[in-house]
Amino acid sequence: MLDTVIAIFQGVIGQLKWSLTWVNIVEIFIIASTLFLFYRKFIKNTSSEKLVKGLFILIFLWIMSEVLTLINLTILGLFLKGMVMVVSLSLIVIFQPELRRFLGYLGQPGFIGKTLFSKNTHTVQDTEVDIIKELIEAVKYLTKTKTGALIVFNKGLNTGAYSDVGTKIDGILSTELILTIFHPNTPLHDGAMVIEENRILSAGVLLPLTEDPKLSWKYGTRHRAAIGMSEVSDVACLVVSEETGDVSICMDGMLKKYEDLKTLKEDLESILGIKKQADENNLTHKTLLDVLLRK
């Protein structure tokens, strides 16, 4: 039986080897690029990303069903193929939000230019904002006044599946803007704020709540939303409790409470990559200094 399977795969590989042309290579490249673009724009870092792995498993099982049929294990092959077909149909329901967003994106004017040739239009002046200082000053006031807040650090990842339901801000990050958004009398204070680099992308964003039954009752909606978001994507969420004024950061479904702003500042620098960048710059300066001293 094993010899038969090996012979089948050798025959398939042999056919591909002789029939593969430059046109086929270009076609494969176009298909792969389209799928990768779809993944980056609509699947990456969403709750459906984990299901992509399941899609590859389905493809593997479909190939196995064909192999089983070829080696005369017809019943097993048909059973496996039927299971794959049933699960494949369910993917339409599972991926419904992403498919809806994809169709809506195709309907936008100039979507090809936005997808292939979009550039960062932020000016040089934008990069001069001291992000950590603005965040720490805002957190200091929020904890003192026990004002609830939920901030998502996007880190260049795609949170569009959730931020679409929020209000677009696209403004330079500042203490005043953060405090204004989370002020109890504003319409956006109950939702989350999404920050990418030194800009506030959106506010009033609704995040998925964690479904962990073991989570303590003392955690409110903000903490549950932070944990839920960190469970389905690789982001960090900063939470300020409205009841106690405590500050926590949630990553990978785990909450870390902070007793002092110094530790919070160090962790924020690490999360935003500022500490790493500073260490690399210091290393470069030290290397240049050593070279000059040697001369």
mmCIF file with all atom_site columns, N, CA, C and O in Angstrom, residues 191-220:
data_model
loop_
_atom_site.group_PDB
_atom_site.id
_atom_site.type_symbol
_atom_site.label_atom_id
_atom_site.label_alt_id
_atom_site.label_comp_id
_atom_site.label_asym_id
_atom_site.label_entity_id
_atom_site.label_seq_id
_atom_site.pdbx_PDB_ins_code
_atom_site.Cartn_x
_atom_site.Cartn_y
_atom_site.Cartn_z
_atom_site.occupancy
_atom_site.B_iso_or_equiv
_atom_site.pdbx_formal_charge
_atom_site.auth_seq_id
_atom_site.auth_comp_id
_atom_site.auth_asym_id
_atom_site.auth_atom_id
_atom_site.pdbx_PDB_model_num
ATOM 1   N N  . GLY A 1 191 ? -16.258 53.222 25.032 1.00 0.00 ? 191 GLY A N  1
ATOM 2   C CA . GLY A 1 191 ? -15.560 52.299 24.140 1.00 0.00 ? 191 GLY A CA 1
ATOM 3   C C  . GLY A 1 191 ? -14.056 52.353 24.317 1.00 0.00 ? 191 GLY A C  1
ATOM 4   O O  . GLY A 1 191 ? -13.523 53.011 25.204 1.00 0.00 ? 191 GLY A O  1
ATOM 5   N N  . ALA A 1 192 ? -13.354 51.635 23.438 1.00 0.00 ? 192 ALA A N  1
ATOM 6   C CA . ALA A 1 192 ? -11.889 51.582 23.480 1.00 0.00 ? 192 ALA A CA 1
ATOM 7   C C  . ALA A 1 192 ? -11.288 52.584 22.498 1.00 0.00 ? 192 ALA A C  1
ATOM 8   O O  . ALA A 1 192 ? -11.907 52.938 21.492 1.00 0.00 ? 192 ALA A O  1
ATOM 9   N N  . MET A 1 193 ? -10.080 53.020 22.806 1.00 0.00 ? 193 MET A N  1
ATOM 10  C CA . MET A 1 193 ? -9.311  53.879 21.910 1.00 0.00 ? 193 MET A CA 1
ATOM 11  C C  . MET A 1 193 ? -8.209  53.042 21.265 1.00 0.00 ? 193 MET A C  1
ATOM 12  O O  . MET A 1 193 ? -7.509  52.293 21.956 1.00 0.00 ? 193 MET A O  1
ATOM 13  N N  . VAL A 1 194 ? -8.056  53.143 19.947 1.00 0.00 ? 194 VAL A N  1
ATOM 14  C CA . VAL A 1 194 ? -7.038  52.390 19.227 1.00 0.00 ? 194 VAL A CA 1
ATOM 15  C C  . VAL A 1 194 ? -5.908  53.337 18.837 1.00 0.00 ? 194 VAL A C  1
ATOM 16  O O  . VAL A 1 194 ? -6.135  54.346 18.170 1.00 0.00 ? 194 VAL A O  1
ATOM 17  N N  . ILE A 1 195 ? -4.693  53.008 19.281 1.00 0.00 ? 195 ILE A N  1
ATOM 18  C CA . ILE A 1 195 ? -3.506  53.822 19.004 1.00 0.00 ? 195 ILE A CA 1
ATOM 19  C C  . ILE A 1 195 ? -2.538  53.030 18.143 1.00 0.00 ? 195 ILE A C  1
ATOM 20  O O  . ILE A 1 195 ? -2.261  51.863 18.423 1.00 0.00 ? 195 ILE A O  1
ATOM 21  N N  . GLU A 1 196 ? -2.052  53.650 17.098 1.00 0.00 ? 196 GLU A N  1
ATOM 22  C CA . GLU A 1 196 ? -1.007  53.054 16.253 1.00 0.00 ? 196 GLU A CA 1
ATOM 23  C C  . GLU A 1 196 ? 0.119   54.070 16.098 1.00 0.00 ? 196 GLU A C  1
ATOM 24  O O  . GLU A 1 196 ? -0.099  55.183 15.649 1.00 0.00 ? 196 GLU A O  1
ATOM 25  N N  . GLU A 1 197 ? 1.321   53.655 16.519 1.00 0.00 ? 197 GLU A N  1
ATOM 26  C CA . GLU A 1 197 ? 2.490   54.531 16.528 1.00 0.00 ? 197 GLU A CA 1
ATOM 27  C C  . GLU A 1 197 ? 2.185   55.767 17.374 1.00 0.00 ? 197 GLU A C  1
ATOM 28  O O  . GLU A 1 197 ? 1.976   55.658 18.568 1.00 0.00 ? 197 GLU A O  1
ATOM 29  N N  . ASN A 1 198 ? 2.139   56.953 16.782 1.00 0.00 ? 198 ASN A N  1
ATOM 30  C CA . ASN A 1 198 ? 1.887   58.166 17.574 1.00 0.00 ? 198 ASN A CA 1
ATOM 31  C C  . ASN A 1 198 ? 0.549   58.807 17.222 1.00 0.00 ? 198 ASN A C  1
ATOM 32  O O  . ASN A 1 198 ? 0.363   60.006 17.416 1.00 0.00 ? 198 ASN A O  1
ATOM 33  N N  . ARG A 1 199 ? -0.393  57.999 16.729 1.00 0.00 ? 199 ARG A N  1
ATOM 34  C CA . ARG A 1 199 ? -1.678  58.539 16.316 1.00 0.00 ? 199 ARG A CA 1
ATOM 35  C C  . ARG A 1 199 ? -2.826  57.758 16.952 1.00 0.00 ? 199 ARG A C  1
ATOM 36  O O  . ARG A 1 199 ? -2.730  56.547 17.168 1.00 0.00 ? 199 ARG A O  1
ATOM 37  N N  . ILE A 1 200 ? -3.895  58.479 17.245 1.00 0.00 ? 200 ILE A N  1
ATOM 38  C CA . ILE A 1 200 ? -5.126  57.863 17.714 1.00 0.00 ? 200 ILE A CA 1
ATOM 39  C C  . ILE A 1 200 ? -5.989  57.580 16.491 1.00 0.00 ? 200 ILE A C  1
ATOM 40  O O  . ILE A 1 200 ? -6.485  58.502 15.845 1.00 0.00 ? 200 ILE A O  1
ATOM 41  N N  . LEU A 1 201 ? -6.144  56.309 16.152 1.00 0.00 ? 201 LEU A N  1
ATOM 42  C CA . LEU A 1 201 ? -6.880  55.941 14.940 1.00 0.00 ? 201 LEU A CA 1
ATOM 43  C C  . LEU A 1 201 ? -8.382  56.104 15.113 1.00 0.00 ? 201 LEU A C  1
ATOM 44  O O  . LEU A 1 201 ? -9.059  56.669 14.267 1.00 0.00 ? 201 LEU A O  1
ATOM 45  N N  . SER A 1 202 ? -8.911  55.593 16.226 1.00 0.00 ? 202 SER A N  1
ATOM 46  C CA . SER A 1 202 ? -10.357 55.630 16.431 1.00 0.00 ? 202 SER A CA 1
ATOM 47  C C  . SER A 1 202 ? -10.671 55.528 17.918 1.00 0.00 ? 202 SER A C  1
ATOM 48  O O  . SER A 1 202 ? -9.813  55.178 18.737 1.00 0.00 ? 202 SER A O  1
ATOM 49  N N  . ALA A 1 203 ? -11.909 55.846 18.261 1.00 0.00 ? 203 ALA A N  1
ATOM 50  C CA . ALA A 1 203 ? -12.366 55.784 19.651 1.00 0.00 ? 203 ALA A CA 1
ATOM 51  C C  . ALA A 1 203 ? -13.800 55.263 19.676 1.00 0.00 ? 203 ALA A C  1
ATOM 52  O O  . ALA A 1 203 ? -14.467 55.195 18.640 1.00 0.00 ? 203 ALA A O  1
ATOM 53  N N  . GLY A 1 204 ? -14.267 54.900 20.854 1.00 0.00 ? 204 GLY A N  1
ATOM 54  C CA . GLY A 1 204 ? -15.601 54.315 20.960 1.00 0.00 ? 204 GLY A CA 1
ATOM 55  C C  . GLY A 1 204 ? -15.689 52.947 20.308 1.00 0.00 ? 204 GLY A C  1
ATOM 56  O O  . GLY A 1 204 ? -16.756 52.529 19.863 1.00 0.00 ? 204 GLY A O  1
ATOM 57  N N  . VAL A 1 205 ? -14.561 52.228 20.273 1.00 0.00 ? 205 VAL A N  1
ATOM 58  C CA . VAL A 1 205 ? -14.501 50.933 19.593 1.00 0.00 ? 205 VAL A CA 1
ATOM 59  C C  . VAL A 1 205 ? -15.031 49.839 20.520 1.00 0.00 ? 205 VAL A C  1
ATOM 60  O O  . VAL A 1 205 ? -14.693 49.787 21.705 1.00 0.00 ? 205 VAL A O  1
ATOM 61  N N  . LEU A 1 206 ? -15.861 48.968 19.977 1.00 0.00 ? 206 LEU A N  1
ATOM 62  C CA . LEU A 1 206 ? -16.400 47.834 20.726 1.00 0.00 ? 206 LEU A CA 1
ATOM 63  C C  . LEU A 1 206 ? -15.506 46.623 20.521 1.00 0.00 ? 206 LEU A C  1
ATOM 64  O O  . LEU A 1 206 ? -15.269 46.214 19.386 1.00 0.00 ? 206 LEU A O  1
ATOM 65  N N  . LEU A 1 207 ? -15.009 46.057 21.603 1.00 0.00 ? 207 LEU A N  1
ATOM 66  C CA . LEU A 1 207 ? -14.100 44.914 21.546 1.00 0.00 ? 207 LEU A CA 1
ATOM 67  C C  . LEU A 1 207 ? -14.826 43.640 21.984 1.00 0.00 ? 207 LEU A C  1
ATOM 68  O O  . LEU A 1 207 ? -15.801 43.700 22.732 1.00 0.00 ? 207 LEU A O  1
ATOM 69  N N  . PRO A 1 208 ? -14.333 42.480 21.540 1.00 0.00 ? 208 PRO A N  1
ATOM 70  C CA . PRO A 1 208 ? -14.970 41.216 21.963 1.00 0.00 ? 208 PRO A CA 1
ATOM 71  C C  . PRO A 1 208 ? -14.671 40.921 23.426 1.00 0.00 ? 208 PRO A C  1
ATOM 72  O O  . PRO A 1 208 ? -13.537 41.069 23.895 1.00 0.00 ? 208 PRO A O  1
ATOM 73  N N  . LEU A 1 209 ? -15.685 40.519 24.172 1.00 0.00 ? 209 LEU A N  1
ATOM 74  C CA . LEU A 1 209 ? -15.509 40.179 25.584 1.00 0.00 ? 209 LEU A CA 1
ATOM 75  C C  . LEU A 1 209 ? -15.002 38.749 25.723 1.00 0.00 ? 209 LEU A C  1
ATOM 76  O O  . LEU A 1 209 ? -15.357 37.873 24.934 1.00 0.00 ? 209 LEU A O  1
ATOM 77  N N  . THR A 1 210 ? -14.148 38.546 26.721 1.00 0.00 ? 210 THR A N  1
ATOM 78  C CA . THR A 1 210 ? -13.651 37.197 26.978 1.00 0.00 ? 210 THR A CA 1
ATOM 79  C C  . THR A 1 210 ? -14.783 36.281 27.436 1.00 0.00 ? 210 THR A C  1
ATOM 80  O O  . THR A 1 210 ? -15.734 36.731 28.091 1.00 0.00 ? 210 THR A O  1
ATOM 81  N N  . GLU A 1 211 ? -14.659 35.017 27.084 1.00 0.00 ? 211 GLU A N  1
ATOM 82  C CA . GLU A 1 211 ? -15.651 34.020 27.490 1.00 0.00 ? 211 GLU A CA 1
ATOM 83  C C  . GLU A 1 211 ? -15.086 33.066 28.535 1.00 0.00 ? 211 GLU A C  1
ATOM 84  O O  . GLU A 1 211 ? -15.617 31.971 28.741 1.00 0.00 ? 211 GLU A O  1
ATOM 85  N N  . ASP A 1 212 ? -14.015 33.491 29.190 1.00 0.00 ? 212 ASP A N  1
ATOM 86  C CA . ASP A 1 212 ? -13.378 32.653 30.207 1.00 0.00 ? 212 ASP A CA 1
ATOM 87  C C  . ASP A 1 212 ? -14.284 32.551 31.443 1.00 0.00 ? 212 ASP A C  1
ATOM 88  O O  . ASP A 1 212 ? -14.506 33.549 32.143 1.00 0.00 ? 212 ASP A O  1
ATOM 89  N N  . PRO A 1 213 ? -14.799 31.367 31.754 1.00 0.00 ? 213 PRO A N  1
ATOM 90  C CA . PRO A 1 213 ? -15.717 31.223 32.902 1.00 0.00 ? 213 PRO A CA 1
ATOM 91  C C  . PRO A 1 213 ? -15.000 31.334 34.251 1.00 0.00 ? 213 PRO A C  1
ATOM 92  O O  . PRO A 1 213 ? -15.645 31.530 35.283 1.00 0.00 ? 213 PRO A O  1
ATOM 93  N N  . LYS A 1 214 ? -13.674 31.205 34.256 1.00 0.00 ? 214 LYS A N  1
ATOM 94  C CA . LYS A 1 214 ? -12.910 31.239 35.499 1.00 0.00 ? 214 LYS A CA 1
ATOM 95  C C  . LYS A 1 214 ? -12.511 32.657 35.897 1.00 0.00 ? 214 LYS A C  1
ATOM 96  O O  . LYS A 1 214 ? -11.912 32.842 36.960 1.00 0.00 ? 214 LYS A O  1
ATOM 97  N N  . LEU A 1 215 ? -12.821 33.632 35.057 1.00 0.00 ? 215 LEU A N  1
ATOM 98  C CA . LEU A 1 215 ? -12.436 35.002 35.355 1.00 0.00 ? 215 LEU A CA 1
ATOM 99  C C  . LEU A 1 215 ? -13.208 35.528 36.558 1.00 0.00 ? 215 LEU A C  1
ATOM 100 O O  . LEU A 1 215 ? -14.414 35.316 36.673 1.00 0.00 ? 215 LEU A O  1
ATOM 101 N N  . SER A 1 216 ? -12.510 36.221 37.448 1.00 0.00 ? 216 SER A N  1
ATOM 102 C CA . SER A 1 216 ? -13.121 36.713 38.678 1.00 0.00 ? 216 SER A CA 1
ATOM 103 C C  . SER A 1 216 ? -14.243 37.704 38.386 1.00 0.00 ? 216 SER A C  1
ATOM 104 O O  . SER A 1 216 ? -14.197 38.466 37.422 1.00 0.00 ? 216 SER A O  1
ATOM 105 N N  . TRP A 1 217 ? -15.243 37.715 39.262 1.00 0.00 ? 217 TRP A N  1
ATOM 106 C CA . TRP A 1 217 ? -16.402 38.599 39.109 1.00 0.00 ? 217 TRP A CA 1
ATOM 107 C C  . TRP A 1 217 ? -16.024 40.066 39.282 1.00 0.00 ? 217 TRP A C  1
ATOM 108 O O  . TRP A 1 217 ? -16.763 40.959 38.865 1.00 0.00 ? 217 TRP A O  1
ATOM 109 N N  . LYS A 1 218 ? -14.874 40.342 39.920 1.00 0.00 ? 218 LYS A N  1
ATOM 110 C CA . LYS A 1 218 ? -14.504 41.724 40.205 1.00 0.00 ? 218 LYS A CA 1
ATOM 111 C C  . LYS A 1 218 ? -14.097 42.502 38.956 1.00 0.00 ? 218 LYS A C  1
ATOM 112 O O  . LYS A 1 218 ? -14.020 43.722 38.986 1.00 0.00 ? 218 LYS A O  1
ATOM 113 N N  . TYR A 1 219 ? -13.828 41.793 37.863 1.00 0.00 ? 219 TYR A N  1
ATOM 114 C CA . TYR A 1 219 ? -13.442 42.463 36.631 1.00 0.00 ? 219 TYR A CA 1
ATOM 115 C C  . TYR A 1 219 ? -14.687 42.929 35.882 1.00 0.00 ? 219 TYR A C  1
ATOM 116 O O  . TYR A 1 219 ? -15.603 42.149 35.633 1.00 0.00 ? 219 TYR A O  1
ATOM 117 N N  . GLY A 1 220 ? -14.659 44.209 35.496 1.00 0.00 ? 220 GLY A N  1
ATOM 118 C CA . GLY A 1 220 ? -15.788 44.784 34.786 1.00 0.00 ? 220 GLY A CA 1
ATOM 119 C C  . GLY A 1 220 ? -15.691 44.603 33.284 1.00 0.00 ? 220 GLY A C  1
ATOM 120 O O  . GLY A 1 220 ? -14.850 43.849 32.766 1.00 0.00 ? 220 GLY A O  1
#
